[in-house]
Amino acid sequence: MITIEQLKDVKERTDALRRYLDVDGKKIQVEEEQLRTQAPGFWDDQKRAEAQMKLVKDLQEWIDGYNEVKTLADELELSFDFYKEELVTEEDVDAAYAKAYEAVEALELKNMLRDEADQMACVLKINSGAGGTESQDWASMLMRMYLRYAETNGYKATIANLQEGDEAGIKTCTINIEGDFAYGYLKGENGVHRLVRVSPYNAQGKRMTSFASVFVTPLVDDSIEVNILPANISWDTFRSGGAGGQNVNKVESGVRLRYQYKDPYTGEEEEILIENTETRDQPKNRENAMRQLRSILYDKELQHRMAEQAKVEAGKKKIEWGSQIRSYVFDDRRVKDHRTNYQTSDVNGVMDGKIDGFVKAYLMEFSSQES
């Protein structure tokens, strides 16, 4: 049975969310923005109209999210009072508390994602490290983990590019994960992921260490302006490889985009290489590759802004994006994040996509430093 202090905590956090989210202000703003959608000729500029409709939808979702939390908090208080009158059981009160507490936590977490990019979909790329079959198998396990995470959270996940391993697993894959705040929740997955286990590919049954790197960038849409120089683009086509299918190895539907990028801040040059085999339609794959290029260029600008902000806030804990971030030690039944020290013994759950604890720990520790 919960205590009066636990009930008070939920009520106070609910009231605080109303202030943090400026729910009353958002209600007025929604009415004003909705009026704009009723103006004559509103749909003449479809791009602007869609952006306006999205603005209204996003504002309303914050209001609806708070209303749900408020309803559950009120139901908890009512349930607590009913228990005193012996109208409900302890189990009923505890169940009401669990629902209210979970809703408060979820909205508090979402409130930490304030940056423009946080609200976007994302591109998640996995590369296997050195070590051949073992690391390629590890990369495929990570791919499955993120696909399950996306499925559980109602995101649409599309594999844009996949290169299978020589014997097992994958060498690399690119996944587009679409849905509200996908980038905000997954941005903390950037970095090197380390696996320690007794390898099924080692005849001596030795404990092996494998690495795979994960890169997460915002997936930009047409509303985001990104400067791309057409003269710096070149294209190749190739036959898509894979397991079976009428189209495999017959039609050059796969596209390879090369972009000669020059950093506007440092003058350094690099070639950005993107491959897309998402569909059997070459023009569609070209379109998808260009979208990924825009996402990469947008992310480079985003990283520059973060680096500049880090200089200003030099006293705060620095996030090393390219460093080893997490260890998955199968024998010891332990997964530990080295940035937050959050860990769990539920290895199977984590590999099945249950990474919310790591996502929350990262945002709790680092989101205030980014905003």
mmCIF file of N, CA and C in Angstrom, residues 37-167:
data_model
loop_
_atom_site.group_PDB
_atom_site.id
_atom_site.type_symbol
_atom_site.label_atom_id
_atom_site.label_comp_id
_atom_site.label_asym_id
_atom_site.label_seq_id
_atom_site.Cartn_x
_atom_site.Cartn_y
_atom_site.Cartn_z
ATOM 1 N N THR A 37 -5.662 28.292 -39.577
ATOM 2 C CA THR A 37 -5.956 27.227 -40.545
ATOM 3 C C THR A 37 -7.293 27.450 -41.246
ATOM 4 N N GLN A 38 -8.111 28.364 -40.730
ATOM 5 C CA GLN A 38 -9.430 28.631 -41.311
ATOM 6 C C GLN A 38 -9.417 29.826 -42.264
ATOM 7 N N ALA A 39 -8.225 30.416 -42.430
ATOM 8 C CA ALA A 39 -8.113 31.580 -43.310
ATOM 9 C C ALA A 39 -8.334 31.180 -44.771
ATOM 10 N N PRO A 40 -8.956 32.066 -45.576
ATOM 11 C CA PRO A 40 -9.150 31.776 -47.013
ATOM 12 C C PRO A 40 -7.800 31.542 -47.689
ATOM 13 N N GLY A 41 -7.766 30.543 -48.552
ATOM 14 C CA GLY A 41 -6.539 30.249 -49.291
ATOM 15 C C GLY A 41 -5.465 29.569 -48.456
ATOM 16 N N PHE A 42 -5.855 29.032 -47.292
ATOM 17 C CA PHE A 42 -4.880 28.418 -46.389
ATOM 18 C C PHE A 42 -4.092 27.299 -47.070
ATOM 19 N N TRP A 43 -4.800 26.501 -47.908
ATOM 20 C CA TRP A 43 -4.153 25.348 -48.549
ATOM 21 C C TRP A 43 -3.508 25.692 -49.897
ATOM 22 N N ASP A 44 -3.470 26.974 -50.249
ATOM 23 C CA ASP A 44 -2.822 27.364 -51.513
ATOM 24 C C ASP A 44 -1.331 27.045 -51.474
ATOM 25 N N ASP A 45 -0.729 27.250 -50.316
ATOM 26 C CA ASP A 45 0.678 26.891 -50.114
ATOM 27 C C ASP A 45 0.696 25.631 -49.249
ATOM 28 N N GLN A 46 0.715 24.474 -49.914
ATOM 29 C CA GLN A 46 0.546 23.216 -49.191
ATOM 30 C C GLN A 46 1.646 22.968 -48.174
ATOM 31 N N LYS A 47 2.883 23.317 -48.532
ATOM 32 C CA LYS A 47 4.014 23.083 -47.627
ATOM 33 C C LYS A 47 3.846 23.874 -46.333
ATOM 34 N N ARG A 48 3.473 25.150 -46.477
ATOM 35 C CA ARG A 48 3.279 25.987 -45.292
ATOM 36 C C ARG A 48 2.061 25.514 -44.493
ATOM 37 N N ALA A 49 1.008 25.089 -45.215
ATOM 38 C CA ALA A 49 -0.208 24.621 -44.540
ATOM 39 C C ALA A 49 0.070 23.369 -43.709
ATOM 40 N N GLU A 50 0.850 22.453 -44.281
ATOM 41 C CA GLU A 50 1.176 21.216 -43.551
ATOM 42 C C GLU A 50 2.017 21.526 -42.314
ATOM 43 N N ALA A 51 2.925 22.491 -42.434
ATOM 44 C CA ALA A 51 3.735 22.886 -41.278
ATOM 45 C C ALA A 51 2.855 23.478 -40.182
ATOM 46 N N GLN A 52 1.843 24.266 -40.600
ATOM 47 C CA GLN A 52 0.923 24.866 -39.629
ATOM 48 C C GLN A 52 0.086 23.790 -38.928
ATOM 49 N N MET A 53 -0.390 22.812 -39.692
ATOM 50 C CA MET A 53 -1.189 21.723 -39.110
ATOM 51 C C MET A 53 -0.354 20.906 -38.129
ATOM 52 N N LYS A 54 0.925 20.716 -38.458
ATOM 53 C CA LYS A 54 1.814 19.981 -37.561
ATOM 54 C C LYS A 54 2.024 20.753 -36.256
ATOM 55 N N LEU A 55 2.145 22.081 -36.372
ATOM 56 C CA LEU A 55 2.308 22.910 -35.177
ATOM 57 C C LEU A 55 1.119 22.758 -34.241
ATOM 58 N N VAL A 56 -0.091 22.804 -34.817
ATOM 59 C CA VAL A 56 -1.310 22.635 -34.015
ATOM 60 C C VAL A 56 -1.336 21.253 -33.366
ATOM 61 N N LYS A 57 -1.013 20.241 -34.158
ATOM 62 C CA LYS A 57 -1.018 18.859 -33.660
ATOM 63 C C LYS A 57 -0.024 18.686 -32.506
ATOM 64 N N ASP A 58 1.190 19.242 -32.660
ATOM 65 C CA ASP A 58 2.213 19.102 -31.623
ATOM 66 C C ASP A 58 1.795 19.789 -30.324
ATOM 67 N N LEU A 59 1.224 20.984 -30.440
ATOM 68 C CA LEU A 59 0.750 21.699 -29.248
ATOM 69 C C LEU A 59 -0.350 20.909 -28.541
ATOM 70 N N GLN A 60 -1.284 20.369 -29.341
ATOM 71 C CA GLN A 60 -2.398 19.620 -28.759
ATOM 72 C C GLN A 60 -1.920 18.353 -28.058
ATOM 73 N N GLU A 61 -0.862 17.732 -28.609
ATOM 74 C CA GLU A 61 -0.346 16.508 -27.988
ATOM 75 C C GLU A 61 0.219 16.788 -26.595
ATOM 76 N N TRP A 62 0.875 17.950 -26.411
ATOM 77 C CA TRP A 62 1.366 18.310 -25.075
ATOM 78 C C TRP A 62 0.204 18.496 -24.101
ATOM 79 N N ILE A 63 -0.860 19.162 -24.580
ATOM 80 C CA ILE A 63 -2.037 19.388 -23.728
ATOM 81 C C ILE A 63 -2.694 18.058 -23.371
ATOM 82 N N ASP A 64 -2.874 17.185 -24.382
ATOM 83 C CA ASP A 64 -3.493 15.878 -24.143
ATOM 84 C C ASP A 64 -2.642 15.036 -23.195
ATOM 85 N N GLY A 65 -1.313 15.127 -23.357
ATOM 86 C CA GLY A 65 -0.422 14.376 -22.478
ATOM 87 C C GLY A 65 -0.557 14.812 -21.031
ATOM 88 N N TYR A 66 -0.639 16.127 -20.822
ATOM 89 C CA TYR A 66 -0.816 16.616 -19.451
ATOM 90 C C TYR A 66 -2.185 16.210 -18.903
ATOM 91 N N ASN A 67 -3.232 16.327 -19.733
ATOM 92 C CA ASN A 67 -4.584 15.970 -19.279
ATOM 93 C C ASN A 67 -4.650 14.512 -18.825
ATOM 94 N N GLU A 68 -3.931 13.642 -19.536
ATOM 95 C CA GLU A 68 -3.910 12.226 -19.147
ATOM 96 C C GLU A 68 -3.242 12.052 -17.781
ATOM 97 N N VAL A 69 -2.126 12.745 -17.572
ATOM 98 C CA VAL A 69 -1.430 12.671 -16.280
ATOM 99 C C VAL A 69 -2.334 13.196 -15.169
ATOM 100 N N LYS A 70 -2.997 14.331 -15.433
ATOM 101 C CA LYS A 70 -3.879 14.946 -14.423
ATOM 102 C C LYS A 70 -5.031 14.009 -14.072
ATOM 103 N N THR A 71 -5.609 13.353 -15.066
ATOM 104 C CA THR A 71 -6.715 12.418 -14.827
ATOM 105 C C THR A 71 -6.261 11.246 -13.955
ATOM 106 N N LEU A 72 -5.104 10.689 -14.253
ATOM 107 C CA LEU A 72 -4.604 9.552 -13.482
ATOM 108 C C LEU A 72 -4.233 9.963 -12.059
ATOM 109 N N ALA A 73 -3.697 11.178 -11.905
ATOM 110 C CA ALA A 73 -3.365 11.672 -10.559
ATOM 111 C C ALA A 73 -4.640 11.869 -9.741
ATOM 112 N N ASP A 74 -5.676 12.398 -10.367
ATOM 113 C CA ASP A 74 -6.964 12.593 -9.679
ATOM 114 C C ASP A 74 -7.588 11.255 -9.308
ATOM 115 N N GLU A 75 -7.477 10.279 -10.208
ATOM 116 C CA GLU A 75 -8.021 8.941 -9.936
ATOM 117 C C GLU A 75 -7.272 8.284 -8.780
ATOM 118 N N LEU A 76 -5.977 8.533 -8.708
ATOM 119 C CA LEU A 76 -5.187 7.993 -7.597
ATOM 120 C C LEU A 76 -5.650 8.589 -6.271
ATOM 121 N N GLU A 77 -5.835 9.904 -6.254
ATOM 122 C CA GLU A 77 -6.281 10.559 -5.017
ATOM 123 C C GLU A 77 -7.660 10.048 -4.602
ATOM 124 N N LEU A 78 -8.540 9.869 -5.585
ATOM 125 C CA LEU A 78 -9.885 9.353 -5.310
ATOM 126 C C LEU A 78 -9.808 7.926 -4.773
ATOM 127 N N SER A 79 -8.949 7.134 -5.384
ATOM 128 C CA SER A 79 -8.776 5.748 -4.946
ATOM 129 C C SER A 79 -8.253 5.694 -3.512
ATOM 130 N N PHE A 80 -7.335 6.603 -3.186
ATOM 131 C CA PHE A 80 -6.776 6.671 -1.827
ATOM 132 C C PHE A 80 -7.882 6.996 -0.815
ATOM 133 N N ASP A 81 -8.766 7.929 -1.182
ATOM 134 C CA ASP A 81 -9.878 8.289 -0.289
ATOM 135 C C ASP A 81 -10.873 7.145 -0.163
ATOM 136 N N PHE A 82 -11.141 6.449 -1.272
ATOM 137 C CA PHE A 82 -12.079 5.326 -1.241
ATOM 138 C C PHE A 82 -11.570 4.196 -0.348
ATOM 139 N N TYR A 83 -10.224 4.043 -0.312
ATOM 140 C CA TYR A 83 -9.657 2.992 0.519
ATOM 141 C C TYR A 83 -9.963 3.249 1.998
ATOM 142 N N LYS A 84 -9.931 4.511 2.395
ATOM 143 C CA LYS A 84 -10.239 4.868 3.787
ATOM 144 C C LYS A 84 -11.671 4.466 4.149
ATOM 145 N N GLU A 85 -12.536 4.522 3.127
ATOM 146 C CA GLU A 85 -13.941 4.156 3.344
ATOM 147 C C GLU A 85 -14.203 2.688 3.022
ATOM 148 N N GLU A 86 -13.090 1.948 2.766
ATOM 149 C CA GLU A 86 -13.153 0.513 2.497
ATOM 150 C C GLU A 86 -13.971 0.190 1.244
ATOM 151 N N LEU A 87 -13.902 1.095 0.254
ATOM 152 C CA LEU A 87 -14.625 0.872 -0.998
ATOM 153 C C LEU A 87 -13.742 0.225 -2.063
ATOM 154 N N VAL A 88 -12.420 0.323 -1.863
ATOM 155 C CA VAL A 88 -11.478 -0.332 -2.775
ATOM 156 C C VAL A 88 -10.408 -1.031 -1.947
ATOM 157 N N THR A 89 -9.631 -1.909 -2.603
ATOM 158 C CA THR A 89 -8.588 -2.663 -1.908
ATOM 159 C C THR A 89 -7.227 -1.967 -2.016
ATOM 160 N N GLU A 90 -6.283 -2.457 -1.224
ATOM 161 C CA GLU A 90 -4.913 -1.944 -1.303
ATOM 162 C C GLU A 90 -4.359 -2.138 -2.718
ATOM 163 N N GLU A 91 -4.670 -3.287 -3.307
ATOM 164 C CA GLU A 91 -4.183 -3.586 -4.654
ATOM 165 C C GLU A 91 -4.702 -2.567 -5.668
ATOM 166 N N ASP A 92 -5.955 -2.128 -5.502
ATOM 167 C CA ASP A 92 -6.536 -1.125 -6.403
ATOM 168 C C ASP A 92 -5.779 0.196 -6.296
ATOM 169 N N VAL A 93 -5.456 0.590 -5.077
ATOM 170 C CA VAL A 93 -4.732 1.845 -4.861
ATOM 171 C C VAL A 93 -3.329 1.750 -5.458
ATOM 172 N N ASP A 94 -2.660 0.627 -5.217
ATOM 173 C CA ASP A 94 -1.302 0.449 -5.746
ATOM 174 C C ASP A 94 -1.295 0.448 -7.274
ATOM 175 N N ALA A 95 -2.315 -0.147 -7.857
ATOM 176 C CA ALA A 95 -2.412 -0.183 -9.321
ATOM 177 C C ALA A 95 -2.621 1.234 -9.875
ATOM 178 N N ALA A 96 -3.461 2.017 -9.200
ATOM 179 C CA ALA A 96 -3.701 3.399 -9.624
ATOM 180 C C ALA A 96 -2.428 4.227 -9.487
ATOM 181 N N TYR A 97 -1.676 3.957 -8.434
ATOM 182 C CA TYR A 97 -0.406 4.675 -8.224
ATOM 183 C C TYR A 97 0.593 4.334 -9.329
ATOM 184 N N ALA A 98 0.696 3.058 -9.686
ATOM 185 C CA ALA A 98 1.650 2.625 -10.718
ATOM 186 C C ALA A 98 1.345 3.314 -12.042
ATOM 187 N N LYS A 99 0.062 3.408 -12.402
ATOM 188 C CA LYS A 99 -0.319 4.044 -13.665
ATOM 189 C C LYS A 99 -0.023 5.542 -13.647
ATOM 190 N N ALA A 100 -0.343 6.199 -12.536
ATOM 191 C CA ALA A 100 -0.111 7.639 -12.432
ATOM 192 C C ALA A 100 1.386 7.951 -12.418
ATOM 193 N N TYR A 101 2.143 7.170 -11.662
ATOM 194 C CA TYR A 101 3.593 7.393 -11.547
ATOM 195 C C TYR A 101 4.274 7.220 -12.899
ATOM 196 N N GLU A 102 3.887 6.172 -13.632
ATOM 197 C CA GLU A 102 4.480 5.907 -14.947
ATOM 198 C C GLU A 102 4.170 7.036 -15.925
ATOM 199 N N ALA A 103 2.941 7.550 -15.876
ATOM 200 C CA ALA A 103 2.545 8.639 -16.772
ATOM 201 C C ALA A 103 3.305 9.927 -16.461
ATOM 202 N N VAL A 104 3.483 10.226 -15.172
ATOM 203 C CA VAL A 104 4.238 11.419 -14.760
ATOM 204 C C VAL A 104 5.678 11.319 -15.232
ATOM 205 N N GLU A 105 6.290 10.150 -15.021
ATOM 206 C CA GLU A 105 7.685 9.943 -15.427
ATOM 207 C C GLU A 105 7.846 10.115 -16.936
ATOM 208 N N ALA A 106 6.924 9.556 -17.704
ATOM 209 C CA ALA A 106 7.013 9.614 -19.166
ATOM 210 C C ALA A 106 6.907 11.045 -19.669
ATOM 211 N N LEU A 107 5.998 11.834 -19.092
ATOM 212 C CA LEU A 107 5.829 13.216 -19.539
ATOM 213 C C LEU A 107 7.003 14.084 -19.094
ATOM 214 N N GLU A 108 7.539 13.821 -17.905
ATOM 215 C CA GLU A 108 8.730 14.544 -17.455
ATOM 216 C C GLU A 108 9.904 14.288 -18.394
ATOM 217 N N LEU A 109 10.021 13.041 -18.828
ATOM 218 C CA LEU A 109 11.112 12.664 -19.727
ATOM 219 C C LEU A 109 10.953 13.358 -21.078
ATOM 220 N N LYS A 110 9.750 13.349 -21.603
ATOM 221 C CA LYS A 110 9.472 13.991 -22.885
ATOM 222 C C LYS A 110 9.744 15.487 -22.806
ATOM 223 N N ASN A 111 9.484 16.084 -21.642
ATOM 224 C CA ASN A 111 9.694 17.519 -21.453
ATOM 225 C C ASN A 111 11.175 17.893 -21.528
ATOM 226 N N MET A 112 12.061 16.903 -21.358
ATOM 227 C CA MET A 112 13.493 17.177 -21.454
ATOM 228 C C MET A 112 13.953 17.340 -22.904
ATOM 229 N N LEU A 113 13.121 16.924 -23.828
ATOM 230 C CA LEU A 113 13.502 16.968 -25.247
ATOM 231 C C LEU A 113 12.973 18.263 -25.861
ATOM 232 N N ARG A 114 13.743 19.328 -25.706
ATOM 233 C CA ARG A 114 13.271 20.658 -26.094
ATOM 234 C C ARG A 114 13.859 21.147 -27.413
ATOM 235 N N ASP A 115 14.982 20.571 -27.841
ATOM 236 C CA ASP A 115 15.642 21.061 -29.051
ATOM 237 C C ASP A 115 14.853 20.690 -30.303
ATOM 238 N N GLU A 116 15.021 21.496 -31.342
ATOM 239 C CA GLU A 116 14.321 21.255 -32.606
ATOM 240 C C GLU A 116 14.559 19.834 -33.112
ATOM 241 N N ALA A 117 15.810 19.392 -33.063
ATOM 242 C CA ALA A 117 16.149 18.070 -33.599
ATOM 243 C C ALA A 117 15.528 16.946 -32.780
ATOM 244 N N ASP A 118 15.328 17.159 -31.482
ATOM 245 C CA ASP A 118 14.806 16.104 -30.610
ATOM 246 C C ASP A 118 13.466 15.563 -31.092
ATOM 247 N N GLN A 119 12.672 16.414 -31.717
ATOM 248 C CA GLN A 119 11.329 16.017 -32.125
ATOM 249 C C GLN A 119 11.307 15.204 -33.420
ATOM 250 N N MET A 120 12.459 15.111 -34.077
ATOM 251 C CA MET A 120 12.498 14.491 -35.409
ATOM 252 C C MET A 120 12.610 12.975 -35.365
ATOM 253 N N ALA A 121 12.378 12.388 -36.540
ATOM 254 C CA ALA A 121 12.723 10.981 -36.760
ATOM 255 C C ALA A 121 14.240 10.887 -36.807
ATOM 256 N N CYS A 122 14.776 9.680 -36.929
ATOM 257 C CA CYS A 122 16.238 9.567 -36.940
ATOM 258 C C CYS A 122 16.723 8.501 -37.911
ATOM 259 N N VAL A 123 17.999 8.642 -38.278
ATOM 260 C CA VAL A 123 18.709 7.623 -39.043
ATOM 261 C C VAL A 123 19.683 6.963 -38.080
ATOM 262 N N LEU A 124 19.599 5.643 -37.936
ATOM 263 C CA LEU A 124 20.475 4.911 -37.034
ATOM 264 C C LEU A 124 21.320 3.946 -37.860
ATOM 265 N N LYS A 125 22.637 4.137 -37.806
ATOM 266 C CA LYS A 125 23.551 3.301 -38.584
ATOM 267 C C LYS A 125 24.419 2.478 -37.645
ATOM 268 N N ILE A 126 24.548 1.190 -37.951
ATOM 269 C CA ILE A 126 25.368 0.273 -37.148
ATOM 270 C C ILE A 126 26.489 -0.261 -38.023
ATOM 271 N N ASN A 127 27.723 -0.176 -37.545
ATOM 272 C CA ASN A 127 28.876 -0.753 -38.234
ATOM 273 C C ASN A 127 29.546 -1.777 -37.324
ATOM 274 N N SER A 128 29.848 -2.947 -37.860
ATOM 275 C CA SER A 128 30.568 -3.935 -37.060
ATOM 276 C C SER A 128 32.022 -3.503 -36.930
ATOM 277 N N GLY A 129 32.646 -3.857 -35.818
ATOM 278 C CA GLY A 129 34.041 -3.511 -35.597
ATOM 279 C C GLY A 129 34.971 -4.589 -36.128
ATOM 280 N N ALA A 130 36.258 -4.456 -35.780
ATOM 281 C CA ALA A 130 37.225 -5.486 -36.175
ATOM 282 C C ALA A 130 36.880 -6.782 -35.464
ATOM 283 N N GLY A 131 37.173 -7.909 -36.082
ATOM 284 C CA GLY A 131 36.898 -9.182 -35.426
ATOM 285 C C GLY A 131 36.069 -10.136 -36.246
ATOM 286 N N GLY A 132 35.806 -9.783 -37.496
ATOM 287 C CA GLY A 132 35.148 -10.722 -38.405
ATOM 288 C C GLY A 132 33.762 -11.146 -37.977
ATOM 289 N N THR A 133 33.530 -12.457 -38.029
ATOM 290 C CA THR A 133 32.200 -13.018 -37.797
ATOM 291 C C THR A 133 31.637 -12.640 -36.433
ATOM 292 N N GLU A 134 32.472 -12.664 -35.411
ATOM 293 C CA GLU A 134 32.006 -12.368 -34.054
ATOM 294 C C GLU A 134 31.413 -10.955 -33.962
ATOM 295 N N SER A 135 32.127 -9.959 -34.479
ATOM 296 C CA SER A 135 31.631 -8.585 -34.401
ATOM 297 C C SER A 135 30.463 -8.362 -35.366
ATOM 298 N N GLN A 136 30.449 -9.094 -36.477
ATOM 299 C CA GLN A 136 29.329 -8.969 -37.409
ATOM 300 C C GLN A 136 28.048 -9.558 -36.808
ATOM 301 N N ASP A 137 28.202 -10.632 -36.050
ATOM 302 C CA ASP A 137 27.062 -11.209 -35.342
ATOM 303 C C ASP A 137 26.556 -10.227 -34.293
ATOM 304 N N TRP A 138 27.489 -9.565 -33.595
ATOM 305 C CA TRP A 138 27.130 -8.582 -32.576
ATOM 306 C C TRP A 138 26.371 -7.411 -33.217
ATOM 307 N N ALA A 139 26.807 -6.964 -34.383
ATOM 308 C CA ALA A 139 26.123 -5.873 -35.074
ATOM 309 C C ALA A 139 24.685 -6.260 -35.423
ATOM 310 N N SER A 140 24.483 -7.525 -35.820
ATOM 311 C CA SER A 140 23.123 -7.973 -36.155
ATOM 312 C C SER A 140 22.248 -8.050 -34.908
ATOM 313 N N MET A 141 22.851 -8.379 -33.762
ATOM 314 C CA MET A 141 22.099 -8.407 -32.505
ATOM 315 C C MET A 141 21.654 -6.999 -32.116
ATOM 316 N N LEU A 142 22.533 -6.019 -32.329
ATOM 317 C CA LEU A 142 22.168 -4.634 -32.051
ATOM 318 C C LEU A 142 21.066 -4.167 -32.998
ATOM 319 N N MET A 143 21.151 -4.569 -34.265
ATOM 320 C CA MET A 143 20.110 -4.214 -35.225
ATOM 321 C C MET A 143 18.751 -4.725 -34.747
ATOM 322 N N ARG A 144 18.727 -5.982 -34.310
ATOM 323 C CA ARG A 144 17.474 -6.556 -33.817
ATOM 324 C C ARG A 144 16.979 -5.795 -32.584
ATOM 325 N N MET A 145 17.917 -5.416 -31.700
ATOM 326 C CA MET A 145 17.551 -4.696 -30.470
ATOM 327 C C MET A 145 16.841 -3.385 -30.805
ATOM 328 N N TYR A 146 17.395 -2.638 -31.753
ATOM 329 C CA TYR A 146 16.787 -1.349 -32.097
ATOM 330 C C TYR A 146 15.488 -1.516 -32.874
ATOM 331 N N LEU A 147 15.394 -2.554 -33.698
ATOM 332 C CA LEU A 147 14.137 -2.811 -34.406
ATOM 333 C C LEU A 147 13.027 -3.175 -33.425
ATOM 334 N N ARG A 148 13.374 -3.953 -32.406
ATOM 335 C CA ARG A 148 12.377 -4.306 -31.383
ATOM 336 C C ARG A 148 11.989 -3.082 -30.560
ATOM 337 N N TYR A 149 12.984 -2.235 -30.254
ATOM 338 C CA TYR A 149 12.690 -1.000 -29.513
ATOM 339 C C TYR A 149 11.706 -0.140 -30.307
ATOM 340 N N ALA A 150 11.962 0.008 -31.600
ATOM 341 C CA ALA A 150 11.090 0.807 -32.455
ATOM 342 C C ALA A 150 9.677 0.230 -32.476
ATOM 343 N N GLU A 151 9.586 -1.086 -32.626
ATOM 344 C CA GLU A 151 8.281 -1.752 -32.677
ATOM 345 C C GLU A 151 7.511 -1.539 -31.380
ATOM 346 N N THR A 152 8.195 -1.716 -30.249
ATOM 347 C CA THR A 152 7.553 -1.571 -28.942
ATOM 348 C C THR A 152 7.032 -0.157 -28.720
ATOM 349 N N ASN A 153 7.760 0.838 -29.255
ATOM 350 C CA ASN A 153 7.395 2.229 -29.015
ATOM 351 C C ASN A 153 6.545 2.843 -30.130
ATOM 352 N N GLY A 154 6.083 2.003 -31.043
ATOM 353 C CA GLY A 154 5.172 2.477 -32.074
ATOM 354 C C GLY A 154 5.831 3.279 -33.177
ATOM 355 N N TYR A 155 7.149 3.111 -33.357
ATOM 356 C CA TYR A 155 7.851 3.804 -34.434
ATOM 357 C C TYR A 155 7.860 2.941 -35.694
ATOM 358 N N LYS A 156 7.937 3.611 -36.843
ATOM 359 C CA LYS A 156 8.077 2.899 -38.112
ATOM 360 C C LYS A 156 9.564 2.764 -38.420
ATOM 361 N N ALA A 157 10.052 1.560 -38.520
ATOM 362 C CA ALA A 157 11.472 1.309 -38.797
ATOM 363 C C ALA A 157 11.619 0.699 -40.187
ATOM 364 N N THR A 158 12.469 1.325 -41.009
ATOM 365 C CA THR A 158 12.722 0.857 -42.367
ATOM 366 C C THR A 158 14.214 0.660 -42.556
ATOM 367 N N ILE A 159 14.608 -0.504 -43.022
ATOM 368 C CA ILE A 159 16.029 -0.758 -43.283
ATOM 369 C C ILE A 159 16.367 -0.161 -44.645
ATOM 370 N N ALA A 160 17.178 0.918 -44.628
ATOM 371 C CA ALA A 160 17.520 1.633 -45.854
ATOM 372 C C ALA A 160 18.694 0.983 -46.572
ATOM 373 N N ASN A 161 19.569 0.347 -45.818
ATOM 374 C CA ASN A 161 20.721 -0.319 -46.431
ATOM 375 C C ASN A 161 21.194 -1.429 -45.499
ATOM 376 N N LEU A 162 21.571 -2.563 -46.082
ATOM 377 C CA LEU A 162 22.022 -3.701 -45.276
ATOM 378 C C LEU A 162 23.087 -4.471 -46.043
ATOM 379 N N GLN A 163 24.254 -4.655 -45.412
ATOM 380 C CA GLN A 163 25.308 -5.488 -45.993
ATOM 381 C C GLN A 163 25.551 -6.657 -45.049
ATOM 382 N N GLU A 164 25.228 -7.845 -45.537
ATOM 383 C CA GLU A 164 25.325 -9.029 -44.701
ATOM 384 C C GLU A 164 26.781 -9.430 -44.483
ATOM 385 N N GLY A 165 27.026 -10.136 -43.370
ATOM 386 C CA GLY A 165 28.371 -10.600 -43.056
ATOM 387 C C GLY A 165 28.798 -11.732 -43.969
ATOM 388 N N ASP A 166 30.076 -12.051 -43.934
ATOM 389 C CA ASP A 166 30.602 -13.107 -44.805
ATOM 390 C C ASP A 166 30.055 -14.478 -44.419
ATOM 391 N N GLU A 167 29.955 -14.744 -43.116
ATOM 392 C CA GLU A 167 29.456 -16.045 -42.649
ATOM 393 C C GLU A 167 28.159 -15.907 -41.862
#
